[in-house]
């Protein structure tokens, strides 16, 4: 599964960064950014976001 961050919803809570075991998420300009080269698509980060900014994409 591919995962994206809706930049309009992201508030930089850091919860997704703490949750991601692959360390595929970083904060850039106060918003989460996913590195597709590191992301394995497990989706663990999706429920961790309190703002619902992380979403699966088919």
N, CA, C and O atoms as a Tinker XYZ file with bonds, in Angstrom:
   232  protein
     1  N      0.839000   -1.170000    0.000000    73     2
     2  CA     0.000000    0.000000    0.000000    64     1     3
     3  C      0.891000    1.243000    0.000000    63     2     4     5
     4  O      1.913000    1.285000    0.686000    81     3
     5  N      0.501000    2.235000   -0.762000    73     3     6
     6  CA     1.199000    3.512000   -0.765000    64     5     7
     7  C      0.477000    4.433000    0.220000    63     6     8     9
     8  O     -0.748000    4.400000    0.335000    81     7
     9  N      1.252000    5.251000    0.923000    73     7    10
    10  CA     0.698000    6.142000    1.931000    64     9    11
    11  C      1.128000    7.572000    1.611000    63    10    12    13
    12  O      2.278000    7.817000    1.248000    81    11
    13  N      0.193000    8.509000    1.749000    73    11    14
    14  CA     0.518000    9.923000    1.509000    64    13    15
    15  C      0.099000   10.770000    2.707000    63    14    16    17
    16  O     -0.715000   10.344000    3.527000    81    15
    17  N      0.659000   11.965000    2.799000    73    15    18
    18  CA     0.287000   12.917000    3.839000    64    17    19
    19  C     -0.480000   14.064000    3.179000    63    18    20    21
    20  O      0.003000   14.688000    2.235000    81    19
    21  N     -1.668000   14.324000    3.687000    73    19    22
    22  CA    -2.441000   15.479000    3.243000    64    21    23
    23  C     -1.857000   16.687000    3.978000    63    22    24    25
    24  O     -2.103000   16.879000    5.169000    81    23
    25  N     -1.093000   17.487000    3.263000    73    23    26
    26  CA    -0.389000   18.610000    3.880000    64    25    27
    27  C     -1.328000   19.640000    4.506000    63    26    28    29
    28  O     -0.931000   20.360000    5.423000    81    27
    29  N     -2.551000   19.716000    4.028000    73    27    30
    30  CA    -3.525000   20.662000    4.583000    64    29    31
    31  C     -4.014000   20.225000    5.961000    63    30    32    33
    32  O     -4.390000   21.059000    6.784000    81    31
    33  N     -4.008000   18.914000    6.209000    73    31    34
    34  CA    -4.466000   18.381000    7.499000    64    33    35
    35  C     -3.333000   18.218000    8.511000    63    34    36    37
    36  O     -3.578000   18.221000    9.717000    81    35
    37  N     -2.116000   18.080000    8.041000    73    35    38
    38  CA    -0.971000   17.836000    8.930000    64    37    39
    39  C     -0.704000   19.060000    9.802000    63    38    40    41
    40  O     -0.636000   20.190000    9.317000    81    39
    41  N     -0.553000   18.806000   11.102000    73    39    42
    42  CA    -0.257000   19.873000   12.061000    64    41    43
    43  C      1.090000   19.647000   12.758000    63    42    44    45
    44  O      1.417000   20.329000   13.729000    81    43
    45  N      1.864000   18.682000   12.250000    73    43    46
    46  CA     3.198000   18.450000   12.793000    64    45    47
    47  C      3.214000   17.899000   14.206000    63    46    48    49
    48  O      4.059000   18.288000   15.012000    81    47
    49  N      2.294000   16.999000   14.516000    73    47    50
    50  CA     2.199000   16.448000   15.874000    64    49    51
    51  C      3.358000   15.513000   16.231000    63    50    52    53
    52  O      3.618000   15.265000   17.408000    81    51
    53  N      4.046000   15.000000   15.223000    73    51    54
    54  CA     5.176000   14.068000   15.372000    64    53    55
    55  C      4.770000   12.640000   15.715000    63    54    56    57
    56  O      5.634000   11.769000   15.817000    81    55
    57  N      3.482000   12.380000   15.896000    73    55    58
    58  CA     3.045000   11.033000   16.266000    64    57    59
    59  C      3.391000   10.004000   15.193000    63    58    60    61
    60  O      3.799000    8.889000   15.519000    81    59
    61  N      3.236000   10.359000   13.934000    73    59    62
    62  CA     3.551000    9.430000   12.847000    64    61    63
    63  C      5.048000    9.123000   12.814000    63    62    64    65
    64  O      5.454000    7.994000   12.541000    81    63
    65  N      5.852000   10.130000   13.091000    73    63    66
    66  CA     7.305000    9.943000   13.093000    64    65    67
    67  C      7.705000    8.976000   14.199000    63    66    68    69
    68  O      8.562000    8.116000   13.997000    81    67
    69  N      7.087000    9.116000   15.360000    73    67    70
    70  CA     7.366000    8.227000   16.494000    64    69    71
    71  C      6.920000    6.798000   16.208000    63    70    72    73
    72  O      7.535000    5.844000   16.684000    81    71
    73  N      5.854000    6.654000   15.432000    73    71    74
    74  CA     5.248000    5.347000   15.173000    64    73    75
    75  C      5.935000    4.550000   14.067000    63    74    76    77
    76  O      5.955000    3.321000   14.122000    81    75
    77  N      6.492000    5.214000   13.077000    73    75    78
    78  CA     7.038000    4.539000   11.898000    64    77    79
    79  C      8.307000    3.748000   12.219000    63    78    80    81
    80  O      9.332000    4.344000   12.551000    81    79
    81  N      8.256000    2.403000   12.123000    73    79    82
    82  CA     9.441000    1.599000   12.421000    64    81    83
    83  C     10.541000    1.714000   11.361000    63    82    84    85
    84  O     11.700000    1.410000   11.642000    81    83
    85  N     10.189000    2.147000   10.155000    73    83    86
    86  CA    11.173000    2.281000    9.083000    64    85    87
    87  C     11.847000    3.652000    9.070000    63    86    88    89
    88  O     12.762000    3.890000    8.282000    81    87
    89  N     11.392000    4.549000    9.943000    73    87    90
    90  CA    11.913000    5.930000    9.980000    64    89    91
    91  C     11.771000    6.598000    8.609000    63    90    92    93
    92  O     12.667000    7.297000    8.136000    81    91
    93  N     10.608000    6.355000    7.989000    73    91    94
    94  CA    10.355000    6.872000    6.642000    64    93    95
    95  C      9.690000    8.241000    6.645000    63    94    96    97
    96  O      9.481000    8.832000    5.585000    81    95
    97  N      9.357000    8.748000    7.822000    73    95    98
    98  CA     8.653000   10.022000    7.909000    64    97    99
    99  C      9.543000   11.045000    8.609000    63    98   100   101
   100  O     10.152000   10.768000    9.643000    81    99
   101  N      9.598000   12.215000    8.022000    73    99   102
   102  CA    10.356000   13.312000    8.635000    64   101   103
   103  C      9.505000   14.573000    8.601000    63   102   104   105
   104  O      8.488000   14.639000    7.911000    81   103
   105  N      9.936000   15.557000    9.349000    73   103   106
   106  CA     9.223000   16.828000    9.386000    64   105   107
   107  C      9.960000   17.835000    8.517000    63   106   108   109
   108  O     11.150000   18.082000    8.717000    81   107
   109  N      9.258000   18.414000    7.556000    73   107   110
   110  CA     9.824000   19.429000    6.665000    64   109   111
   111  C      8.894000   20.639000    6.711000    63   110   112   113
   112  O      7.712000   20.537000    6.383000    81   111
   113  N      9.428000   21.762000    7.112000    73   111   114
   114  CA     8.633000   22.987000    7.234000    64   113   115
   115  C      7.396000   22.781000    8.105000    63   114   116   117
   116  O      6.325000   23.311000    7.811000    81   115
   117  N      7.556000   21.997000    9.189000    73   115   118
   118  CA     6.473000   21.782000   10.137000    64   117   119
   119  C      5.430000   20.773000    9.715000    63   118   120   121
   120  O      4.403000   20.632000   10.379000    81   119
   121  N      5.673000   20.064000    8.619000    73   119   122
   122  CA     4.713000   19.073000    8.118000    64   121   123
   123  C      5.403000   17.733000    7.867000    63   122   124   125
   124  O      6.584000   17.685000    7.523000    81   123
   125  N      4.653000   16.652000    8.044000    73   123   126
   126  CA     5.194000   15.318000    7.818000    64   125   127
   127  C      5.393000   15.064000    6.329000    63   126   128   129
   128  O      4.562000   15.438000    5.501000    81   127
   129  N      6.508000   14.424000    6.009000    73   127   130
   130  CA     6.817000   14.033000    4.630000    64   129   131
   131  C      7.278000   12.580000    4.671000    63   130   132   133
   132  O      8.117000   12.209000    5.491000    81   131
   133  N      6.724000   11.766000    3.783000    73   131   134
   134  CA     7.072000   10.345000    3.731000    64   133   135
   135  C      8.093000   10.112000    2.635000    63   134   136   137
   136  O      7.915000   10.555000    1.500000    81   135
   137  N      9.167000    9.410000    2.982000    73   135   138
   138  CA    10.196000    9.020000    2.014000    64   137   139
   139  C      9.767000    7.690000    1.402000    63   138   140   141
   140  O      9.834000    6.660000    2.074000    81   139
   141  N      9.327000    7.688000    0.142000    73   139   142
   142  CA     8.833000    6.454000   -0.468000    64   141   143
   143  C      9.895000    5.362000   -0.580000    63   142   144   145
   144  O      9.555000    4.182000   -0.661000    81   143
   145  N     11.162000    5.732000   -0.584000    73   143   146
   146  CA    12.236000    4.737000   -0.655000    64   145   147
   147  C     12.351000    3.940000    0.648000    63   146   148   149
   148  O     12.823000    2.803000    0.641000    81   147
   149  N     11.923000    4.533000    1.760000    73   147   150
   150  CA    12.004000    3.867000    3.061000    64   149   151
   151  C     10.681000    3.247000    3.500000    63   150   152   153
   152  O     10.664000    2.288000    4.271000    81   151
   153  N      9.587000    3.791000    3.012000    73   151   154
   154  CA     8.255000    3.330000    3.434000    64   153   155
   155  C      7.960000    1.945000    2.878000    63   154   156   157
   156  O      8.095000    1.704000    1.679000    81   155
   157  N      7.548000    1.020000    3.780000    73   155   158
   158  CA     7.207000   -0.322000    3.305000    64   157   159
   159  C      5.696000   -0.499000    3.130000    63   158   160   161
   160  O      5.235000   -1.582000    2.769000    81   159
   161  N      4.929000    0.559000    3.385000    73   159   162
   162  CA     3.492000    0.522000    3.133000    64   161   163
   163  C      2.698000   -0.283000    4.133000    63   162   164   165
   164  O      1.588000   -0.718000    3.828000    81   163
   165  N      3.244000   -0.494000    5.335000    73   163   166
   166  CA     2.519000   -1.289000    6.324000    64   165   167
   167  C      1.314000   -0.557000    6.918000    63   166   168   169
   168  O      0.419000   -1.194000    7.474000    81   167
   169  N      1.284000    0.765000    6.807000    73   167   170
   170  CA     0.143000    1.545000    7.263000    64   169   171
   171  C      0.069000    1.788000    8.760000    63   170   172   173
   172  O     -0.937000    2.303000    9.249000    81   171
   173  N      1.102000    1.432000    9.490000    73   171   174
   174  CA     1.106000    1.627000   10.942000    64   173   175
   175  C      0.919000    3.103000   11.295000    63   174   176   177
   176  O      0.333000    3.425000   12.328000    81   175
   177  N      1.406000    3.978000   10.459000    73   175   178
   178  CA     1.345000    5.420000   10.730000    64   177   179
   179  C     -0.060000    5.997000   10.571000    63   178   180   181
   180  O     -0.362000    7.035000   11.160000    81   179
   181  N     -0.910000    5.360000    9.803000    73   179   182
   182  CA    -2.231000    5.923000    9.488000    64   181   183
   183  C     -3.046000    6.239000   10.750000    63   182   184   185
   184  O     -3.500000    7.373000   10.902000    81   183
   185  N     -3.245000    5.280000   11.654000    73   183   186
   186  CA    -4.050000    5.599000   12.839000    64   185   187
   187  C     -3.321000    6.470000   13.869000    63   186   188   189
   188  O     -3.947000    6.992000   14.792000    81   187
   189  N     -2.018000    6.626000   13.715000    73   187   190
   190  CA    -1.265000    7.416000   14.693000    64   189   191
   191  C     -1.492000    8.910000   14.552000    63   190   192   193
   192  O     -1.255000    9.662000   15.496000    81   191
   193  N     -1.947000    9.349000   13.390000    73   191   194
   194  CA    -2.118000   10.788000   13.150000    64   193   195
   195  C     -3.424000   11.281000   13.776000    63   194   196   197
   196  O     -4.503000   10.830000   13.392000    81   195
   197  N     -3.330000   12.206000   14.743000    73   195   198
   198  CA    -4.545000   12.709000   15.386000    64   197   199
   199  C     -5.398000   13.590000   14.469000    63   198   200   201
   200  O     -6.556000   13.871000   14.780000    81   199
   201  N     -4.838000   14.019000   13.358000    73   199   202
   202  CA    -5.560000   14.883000   12.427000    64   201   203
   203  C     -6.041000   14.165000   11.178000    63   202   204   205
   204  O     -6.656000   14.781000   10.308000    81   203
   205  N     -5.769000   12.875000   11.080000    73   203   206
   206  CA    -6.197000   12.109000    9.914000    64   205   207
   207  C     -5.510000   12.519000    8.629000    63   206   208   209
   208  O     -6.076000   12.391000    7.544000    81   207
   209  N     -4.272000   13.017000    8.753000    73   207   210
   210  CA    -3.559000   13.524000    7.578000    64   209   211
   211  C     -2.898000   12.431000    6.743000    63   210   212   213
   212  O     -2.578000   12.655000    5.576000    81   211
   213  N     -2.693000   11.263000    7.322000    73   211   214
   214  CA    -2.030000   10.180000    6.584000    64   213   215
   215  C     -3.094000    9.252000    6.017000    63   214   216   217
   216  O     -3.957000    8.749000    6.736000    81   215
   217  N     -3.009000    9.038000    4.715000    73   215   218
   218  CA    -4.041000    8.277000    4.026000    64   217   219
   219  C     -3.443000    7.252000    3.079000    63   218   220   221
   220  O     -2.416000    7.509000    2.450000    81   219
   221  N     -4.083000    6.083000    2.972000    73   219   222
   222  CA    -3.629000    5.091000    2.001000    64   221   223
   223  C     -4.063000    5.483000    0.593000    63   222   224   225
   224  O     -5.102000    6.115000    0.401000    81   223
   225  N     -3.257000    5.101000   -0.379000    73   223   226
   226  CA    -3.570000    5.364000   -1.782000    64   225   227
   227  C     -3.394000    4.053000   -2.536000    63   226   228   229
   228  O     -2.412000    3.340000   -2.332000    81   227
   229  N     -4.342000    3.739000   -3.402000    73   227   230
   230  CA    -4.242000    2.500000   -4.202000    64   229   231
   231  C     -3.313000    2.675000   -5.370000    63   230   232
   232  O     -3.113000    1.740000   -6.145000    81   231
